[in-house]
């Protein structure tokens, strides 16, 4: 299995990113024969237009991923733009991409529907993503449900290139991360930077405690029994709790006679403990910028080696290289 995935540096990582994506990427590094993970800064450029922020979030993403357990000895970690071969490959793919295929993609379609003007970067975003995947002969792409359509586009483009020019690309498959892991934000909607409802993985514990206290809850009287299955505070608690704690909390909900404040305190305690080790590792890494530069430099060199090989293969079959 050759695994590849990317994550955009569009802000600091929140619990949704961790439980819905990062944790599974990291777990796969042990099963895969090869694992490539990159920070998709070129994709992020379609939304982040502040250079200091883009740079800082890219750097933070690298530190965060290593602190959370991505092991540079077992997986290749790099920054997308450090592999220029991918952008070249993206052009080769673009020349065979039907407009209609991209017009159906949701990121672009949603923007159009809201009457906003979209740029060519957003429109061709799925083609760059296809190049990201095909450049490393990856066969397994772990992604959240929202990215499934992009993997389908990638498969379409690979199939049509292979059909036209002969077998060139490995056909990748999405490994869609369990949708039950959809993490709610403090307002009960899906946790997302765009909804301003996030709880961040590396938030200062004191600040986090305050944010957790602001999680929206219903105003039913304390003595009334509540259904844990439909309660987003319980869903958040569930993420961090072990089986016994989950069971006990569910029983408390069903019995009633408790305050949400107690659940929030318990959640804050568990969440802080859960990320404690990673927070400690993050502090150490933060004081070793050389080490991070080295990890990203080695990762880019390894990734470029593979991408150059695939690019040359594609260039040869389509006649731009002899
Ligand atoms: P955001 O919505 O905050 O901008 P991204 O779109 O950058 O987050 O998410 C990156 C990855 O994290 C995606 O693969 C996505 O599926 C996953 N993810 C984001 N938010 C959640 C969530 N609330 N629950 C589960 N997974 C999530
Ligand atoms: N578009 C993905 C996201 O927003 C990030 C990404 C870019 C990616 N290139 C990729 C994911 C290639 C998997 C494979 O989450």
Short mmCIF file of C-alpha atoms and ligand atoms in Angstrom, two decimals:
data_model
loop_
_atom_site.label_atom_id
_atom_site.label_comp_id
_atom_site.label_asym_id
_atom_site.label_seq_id
_atom_site.Cartn_x
_atom_site.Cartn_y
_atom_site.Cartn_z
CA UNK A 1 0.00 0.00 0.00
CA UNK A 2 1.32 3.41 -0.99
CA UNK A 3 -0.50 6.02 1.04
CA UNK A 4 -0.69 9.72 0.32
CA UNK A 5 -2.65 12.58 1.80
CA UNK A 6 -2.48 16.33 2.08
CA UNK A 7 -3.85 18.85 4.50
CA UNK A 8 -4.26 22.55 3.88
CA UNK A 9 -2.55 25.08 6.16
CA UNK A 10 -5.56 27.37 6.42
CA UNK A 11 -5.33 27.92 10.18
CA UNK A 12 -4.46 26.00 13.32
CA UNK A 13 -5.72 22.42 13.52
CA UNK A 14 -8.95 21.87 15.39
CA UNK A 15 -10.52 18.76 16.92
CA UNK A 16 -12.45 18.13 13.68
CA UNK A 17 -9.22 18.01 11.69
CA UNK A 18 -7.63 15.71 14.24
CA UNK A 19 -10.42 13.16 14.71
CA UNK A 20 -11.70 13.47 11.14
CA UNK A 21 -8.38 13.28 9.33
CA UNK A 22 -4.99 13.59 11.02
CA UNK A 23 -5.36 10.73 13.48
CA UNK A 24 -6.17 8.28 10.68
CA UNK A 25 -3.32 9.52 8.47
CA UNK A 26 -0.91 8.94 11.29
CA UNK A 27 -2.24 5.46 12.04
CA UNK A 28 -1.72 4.47 8.41
CA UNK A 29 1.99 5.23 8.49
CA UNK A 30 2.49 1.88 10.23
CA UNK A 31 0.48 -0.20 7.77
CA UNK A 32 1.77 1.39 4.58
CA UNK A 33 4.82 0.30 2.75
CA UNK A 34 5.23 3.94 1.77
CA UNK A 35 3.46 6.97 3.23
CA UNK A 36 3.62 10.51 1.84
CA UNK A 37 2.01 13.37 3.75
CA UNK A 38 2.23 16.93 2.65
CA UNK A 39 1.09 20.38 3.65
CA UNK A 40 -1.00 21.67 0.75
CA UNK A 41 0.12 25.30 0.70
CA UNK A 42 -0.60 25.75 -3.03
CA UNK A 43 -4.19 24.71 -2.45
CA UNK A 44 -4.39 26.98 0.58
CA UNK A 45 -3.30 29.89 -1.59
CA UNK A 46 -6.75 29.78 -3.20
CA UNK A 47 -8.17 31.08 0.10
CA UNK A 48 -5.32 32.43 2.25
CA UNK A 49 -4.10 35.66 0.68
CA UNK A 50 -2.01 36.90 3.59
CA UNK A 51 1.63 35.78 3.08
CA UNK A 52 2.64 35.90 6.77
CA UNK A 53 -0.34 33.78 7.73
CA UNK A 54 0.24 31.25 4.98
CA UNK A 55 3.88 30.89 5.94
CA UNK A 56 3.17 30.64 9.67
CA UNK A 57 0.34 28.12 9.28
CA UNK A 58 2.52 25.97 7.02
CA UNK A 59 5.26 25.94 9.63
CA UNK A 60 2.78 25.30 12.45
CA UNK A 61 1.22 22.43 10.50
CA UNK A 62 4.60 20.73 10.18
CA UNK A 63 5.31 21.03 13.91
CA UNK A 64 1.77 19.99 14.83
CA UNK A 65 1.84 16.88 12.66
CA UNK A 66 5.15 15.67 14.08
CA UNK A 67 4.00 16.48 17.63
CA UNK A 68 0.83 14.47 17.02
CA UNK A 69 2.81 11.41 16.06
CA UNK A 70 3.70 11.64 12.38
CA UNK A 71 7.07 9.94 12.35
CA UNK A 72 9.52 11.28 9.73
CA UNK A 73 11.38 7.93 9.88
CA UNK A 74 8.29 6.04 8.78
CA UNK A 75 6.53 8.63 6.61
CA UNK A 76 7.68 11.32 4.20
CA UNK A 77 6.53 14.76 5.31
CA UNK A 78 6.94 17.72 2.99
CA UNK A 79 5.49 21.00 1.78
CA UNK A 80 3.56 20.77 -1.51
CA UNK A 81 5.30 23.69 -3.21
CA UNK A 82 8.72 22.13 -2.56
CA UNK A 83 7.92 19.60 -5.29
CA UNK A 84 7.61 21.69 -8.47
CA UNK A 85 7.24 18.50 -10.54
CA UNK A 86 3.66 18.30 -9.31
CA UNK A 87 2.75 21.67 -10.84
CA UNK A 88 4.21 20.52 -14.16
CA UNK A 89 2.26 17.31 -14.01
CA UNK A 90 -0.83 19.32 -13.20
CA UNK A 91 -0.52 21.10 -16.57
CA UNK A 92 -0.21 17.83 -18.46
CA UNK A 93 -3.41 16.64 -16.79
CA UNK A 94 -5.17 19.97 -17.33
CA UNK A 95 -4.83 19.68 -21.11
CA UNK A 96 -7.08 16.62 -21.00
CA UNK A 97 -9.57 17.83 -18.39
CA UNK A 98 -13.12 18.46 -19.61
CA UNK A 99 -14.52 21.80 -18.37
CA UNK A 100 -17.76 20.04 -17.44
CA UNK A 101 -15.97 17.78 -14.99
CA UNK A 102 -14.60 20.75 -13.04
CA UNK A 103 -17.87 22.68 -13.30
CA UNK A 104 -19.51 19.91 -11.30
CA UNK A 105 -16.98 20.10 -8.43
CA UNK A 106 -18.55 21.40 -5.24
CA UNK A 107 -15.97 23.95 -4.06
CA UNK A 108 -16.35 25.87 -7.31
CA UNK A 109 -20.07 25.18 -7.71
CA UNK A 110 -20.88 26.40 -4.19
CA UNK A 111 -19.03 29.64 -4.78
CA UNK A 112 -20.84 30.19 -8.07
CA UNK A 113 -24.16 29.44 -6.40
CA UNK A 114 -23.49 32.11 -3.80
CA UNK A 115 -22.96 34.62 -6.60
CA UNK A 116 -19.26 35.03 -5.79
CA UNK A 117 -16.68 35.20 -8.53
CA UNK A 118 -14.32 32.25 -8.56
CA UNK A 119 -10.78 32.29 -9.92
CA UNK A 120 -9.01 29.72 -12.09
CA UNK A 121 -7.11 28.46 -9.04
CA UNK A 122 -10.29 27.33 -7.34
CA UNK A 123 -11.70 26.01 -10.61
CA UNK A 124 -8.64 23.88 -11.37
CA UNK A 125 -8.03 22.91 -7.73
CA UNK A 126 -9.07 19.27 -8.33
CA UNK A 127 -6.51 18.92 -11.15
CA UNK A 128 -3.64 19.99 -8.89
CA UNK A 129 -4.97 17.56 -6.32
CA UNK A 130 -4.98 14.80 -8.95
CA UNK A 131 -1.35 15.61 -9.78
CA UNK A 132 -0.51 15.45 -6.04
CA UNK A 133 -1.85 11.93 -5.92
CA UNK A 134 -0.60 10.58 -9.25
CA UNK A 135 2.93 12.00 -8.88
CA UNK A 136 3.81 9.43 -6.21
CA UNK A 137 2.15 6.32 -7.71
CA UNK A 138 -0.09 6.35 -4.63
CA UNK A 139 -2.81 3.75 -4.46
CA UNK A 140 -4.52 4.70 -1.20
CA UNK A 141 -5.68 8.21 -0.32
CA UNK A 142 -7.18 8.67 3.15
CA UNK A 143 -9.48 11.70 3.12
CA UNK A 144 -12.59 13.06 4.78
CA UNK A 145 -15.92 12.49 3.08
CA UNK A 146 -15.85 16.02 1.65
CA UNK A 147 -12.86 15.10 -0.53
CA UNK A 148 -14.38 11.99 -2.08
CA UNK A 149 -15.49 13.84 -5.21
CA UNK A 150 -11.95 15.10 -5.81
CA UNK A 151 -10.60 11.56 -5.72
CA UNK A 152 -13.20 10.58 -8.32
CA UNK A 153 -11.95 13.43 -10.54
CA UNK A 154 -8.41 12.16 -10.07
CA UNK A 155 -9.44 8.66 -11.12
CA UNK A 156 -11.26 10.04 -14.19
CA UNK A 157 -8.20 12.04 -15.24
CA UNK A 158 -5.82 9.12 -14.69
CA UNK A 159 -8.08 6.75 -16.63
CA UNK A 160 -8.46 9.09 -19.57
CA UNK A 161 -4.71 9.85 -19.70
CA UNK A 162 -3.93 6.11 -19.55
CA UNK A 163 -6.53 5.42 -22.21
CA UNK A 164 -5.15 8.05 -24.55
CA UNK A 165 -1.40 7.64 -24.04
CA UNK A 166 -1.08 4.13 -22.60
CA UNK A 167 -0.67 2.90 -19.00
CA UNK A 168 1.12 5.71 -17.16
CA UNK A 169 -0.55 6.32 -13.84
CA UNK A 170 -1.41 4.02 -10.97
CA UNK A 171 -5.17 4.14 -10.29
CA UNK A 172 -5.65 5.45 -6.74
CA UNK A 173 -8.49 4.67 -4.34
CA UNK A 174 -9.99 6.89 -1.68
CA UNK A 175 -10.04 5.57 1.85
CA UNK A 176 -12.91 7.60 3.18
CA UNK A 177 -12.58 8.20 6.87
CA UNK A 178 -15.58 7.04 8.89
CA UNK A 179 -18.26 9.73 8.65
CA UNK A 180 -19.49 9.04 12.17
CA UNK A 181 -16.35 10.92 13.20
CA UNK A 182 -17.93 14.23 12.12
CA UNK A 183 -17.05 16.51 15.00
CA UNK A 184 -19.50 19.21 16.11
CA UNK A 185 -18.31 22.73 16.97
CA UNK A 186 -19.22 24.79 20.03
CA UNK A 187 -22.52 25.82 18.37
CA UNK A 188 -23.48 22.24 17.49
CA UNK A 189 -22.88 22.72 13.74
CA UNK A 190 -20.00 20.88 12.02
CA UNK A 191 -16.74 22.14 13.50
CA UNK A 192 -15.05 24.28 10.85
CA UNK A 193 -12.80 27.31 10.63
CA UNK A 194 -15.35 28.89 8.32
CA UNK A 195 -18.03 28.72 11.04
CA UNK A 196 -15.84 30.16 13.75
CA UNK A 197 -16.86 27.40 16.13
CA UNK A 198 -13.60 25.50 16.56
CA UNK A 199 -11.73 24.09 19.54
CA UNK A 200 -8.06 23.89 18.61
CA UNK A 201 -5.81 20.93 19.31
CA UNK A 202 -3.00 23.04 20.76
CA UNK A 203 -5.11 25.71 22.43
CA UNK A 204 -3.81 26.93 25.77
CA UNK A 205 -5.57 24.75 28.40
CA UNK A 206 -6.98 27.76 30.27
CA UNK A 207 -8.40 29.33 27.12
CA UNK A 208 -9.72 25.94 26.04
CA UNK A 209 -11.52 25.54 29.35
CA UNK A 210 -13.29 28.86 28.79
CA UNK A 211 -14.21 27.95 25.22
CA UNK A 212 -15.64 24.64 26.36
CA UNK A 213 -17.81 26.49 28.88
CA UNK A 214 -19.32 28.37 25.93
CA UNK A 215 -20.50 25.20 24.15
CA UNK A 216 -24.17 25.70 23.37
CA UNK A 217 -26.54 23.45 25.32
CA UNK A 218 -30.30 23.29 25.54
CA UNK A 219 -32.12 24.89 28.45
CA UNK A 220 -34.17 21.95 29.64
CA UNK A 221 -34.43 21.70 33.43
CA UNK A 222 -31.70 19.78 35.19
CA UNK A 223 -33.86 16.96 36.46
CA UNK A 224 -35.09 16.00 32.99
CA UNK A 225 -33.47 12.94 31.38
CA UNK A 226 -31.58 13.67 28.17
CA UNK A 227 -30.70 11.62 25.14
CA UNK A 228 -26.90 11.37 24.82
CA UNK A 229 -27.13 10.25 21.17
CA UNK A 230 -28.41 13.61 19.97
CA UNK A 231 -26.36 15.85 22.23
CA UNK A 232 -23.27 17.47 20.70
CA UNK A 233 -21.62 18.05 24.08
CA UNK A 234 -21.85 14.30 24.67
CA UNK A 235 -20.43 13.66 21.18
CA UNK A 236 -17.41 15.77 22.05
CA UNK A 237 -16.99 14.03 25.41
CA UNK A 238 -17.20 10.68 23.61
CA UNK A 239 -14.15 11.51 21.48
CA UNK A 240 -11.85 11.68 24.48
CA UNK A 241 -13.43 9.20 26.88
CA UNK A 242 -12.70 5.51 27.28
CA UNK A 243 -15.49 2.92 27.09
CA UNK A 244 -16.27 2.97 30.80
CA UNK A 245 -16.41 6.78 30.89
CA UNK A 246 -18.69 6.85 27.84
CA UNK A 247 -21.03 4.34 29.41
CA UNK A 248 -21.13 6.19 32.70
CA UNK A 249 -21.79 9.55 31.07
CA UNK A 250 -24.53 8.09 28.86
CA UNK A 251 -26.22 6.68 31.97
CA UNK A 252 -26.00 10.07 33.68
CA UNK A 253 -27.65 11.69 30.65
CA UNK A 254 -30.48 9.18 30.58
CA UNK A 255 -31.06 9.52 34.31
CA UNK A 256 -31.14 13.34 34.27
CA UNK A 257 -30.53 15.49 37.33
CA UNK A 258 -27.14 16.81 36.26
CA UNK A 259 -25.84 20.15 35.02
CA UNK A 260 -24.14 20.63 31.67
CA UNK A 261 -21.43 22.53 33.54
CA UNK A 262 -20.23 19.26 35.08
CA UNK A 263 -20.04 17.59 31.68
CA UNK A 264 -18.08 20.53 30.31
CA UNK A 265 -15.60 20.37 33.18
CA UNK A 266 -15.14 16.65 32.64
CA UNK A 267 -14.68 17.23 28.91
CA UNK A 268 -12.06 19.94 29.49
CA UNK A 269 -10.13 17.65 31.85
CA UNK A 270 -10.11 14.76 29.39
CA UNK A 271 -9.26 16.89 26.38
CA UNK A 272 -6.30 18.58 28.05
CA UNK A 273 -4.94 15.23 29.22
CA UNK A 274 -5.52 13.64 25.80
CA UNK A 275 -3.22 16.11 24.03
CA UNK A 276 -0.80 16.60 26.91
CA UNK A 277 2.02 14.49 25.52
CA UNK A 278 1.66 16.04 22.06
CA UNK A 279 1.67 19.50 23.63
CA UNK A 280 4.91 18.66 25.42
CA UNK A 281 6.48 17.34 22.20
CA UNK A 282 5.29 20.44 20.39
CA UNK A 283 7.05 22.69 22.89
CA UNK A 284 10.31 20.81 22.32
CA UNK A 285 9.98 20.93 18.53
CA UNK A 286 9.17 24.60 18.56
CA UNK A 287 12.55 25.29 20.09
CA UNK A 288 14.30 23.26 17.36
CA UNK A 289 13.49 25.01 14.06
CA UNK A 290 16.57 23.41 12.50
CA UNK A 291 15.12 19.99 13.10
CA UNK A 292 11.84 20.92 11.40
CA UNK A 293 13.71 22.42 8.44
CA UNK A 294 15.69 19.20 8.17
CA UNK A 295 12.57 17.01 8.27
CA UNK A 296 10.87 19.09 5.55
CA UNK A 297 14.06 19.27 3.49
CA UNK A 298 14.61 15.51 3.58
CA UNK A 299 10.93 14.92 2.89
CA UNK A 300 10.96 17.21 -0.14
CA UNK A 301 14.08 15.54 -1.54
CA UNK A 302 12.52 12.11 -1.22
CA UNK A 303 9.20 13.27 -2.68
CA UNK A 304 10.90 15.01 -5.61
CA UNK A 305 12.81 11.89 -6.49
CA UNK A 306 9.61 9.92 -6.88
CA UNK A 307 7.65 12.76 -8.55
CA UNK A 308 10.43 13.36 -11.10
CA UNK A 309 10.28 9.72 -12.11
CA UNK A 310 6.52 9.81 -12.65
CA UNK A 311 6.63 13.18 -14.40
CA UNK A 312 9.25 11.92 -16.86
CA UNK A 313 7.10 8.87 -17.57
CA UNK A 314 4.11 11.14 -18.32
CA UNK A 315 6.18 13.60 -20.38
CA UNK A 316 7.55 10.79 -22.52
CA UNK A 317 4.21 9.20 -23.35
CA UNK A 318 2.58 12.48 -24.32
CA UNK A 319 5.47 13.62 -26.50
CA UNK A 320 6.92 16.58 -24.64
CA UNK A 321 10.13 14.66 -23.92
CA UNK A 322 11.97 12.32 -26.24
P1 LIG B 1 -12.20 23.49 7.90
O1 LIG B 1 -13.63 23.08 7.59
O2 LIG B 1 -12.03 23.89 9.30
O3 LIG B 1 -11.66 24.51 6.92
P2 LIG B 1 -10.63 21.58 6.42
O4 LIG B 1 -11.61 21.61 5.29
O5 LIG B 1 -9.30 22.21 6.21
O6 LIG B 1 -11.33 22.18 7.73
O7 LIG B 1 -10.45 20.07 6.89
C1 LIG B 1 -9.33 19.27 6.65
C2 LIG B 1 -9.71 17.84 6.90
O8 LIG B 1 -10.29 17.68 8.21
C3 LIG B 1 -10.75 17.32 5.91
O9 LIG B 1 -10.33 16.07 5.42
C4 LIG B 1 -12.03 17.19 6.68
O10 LIG B 1 -12.76 16.10 6.26
C5 LIG B 1 -11.56 17.04 8.12
N1 LIG B 1 -12.53 17.76 8.99
C6 LIG B 1 -12.67 19.09 9.08
N2 LIG B 1 -13.66 19.42 9.94
C7 LIG B 1 -14.16 18.25 10.42
C8 LIG B 1 -15.19 17.89 11.35
N3 LIG B 1 -15.91 18.82 11.97
N4 LIG B 1 -15.43 16.59 11.59
C9 LIG B 1 -14.70 15.63 10.96
N5 LIG B 1 -13.72 15.89 10.07
C10 LIG B 1 -13.44 17.17 9.80
N1 LIG B 2 -8.00 19.21 -0.81
C1 LIG B 2 -7.60 18.53 0.40
C2 LIG B 2 -8.36 19.12 1.59
O1 LIG B 2 -8.82 20.23 1.55
C3 LIG B 2 -6.10 18.66 0.62
C4 LIG B 2 -5.35 17.99 -0.45
C5 LIG B 2 -4.63 18.57 -1.46
C6 LIG B 2 -5.22 16.58 -0.63
N2 LIG B 2 -4.06 17.64 -2.27
C7 LIG B 2 -4.42 16.41 -1.81
C8 LIG B 2 -5.74 15.48 0.04
C9 LIG B 2 -4.12 15.13 -2.28
C10 LIG B 2 -5.44 14.20 -0.45
C11 LIG B 2 -4.65 14.03 -1.60
O2 LIG B 2 -8.51 18.46 2.62
#
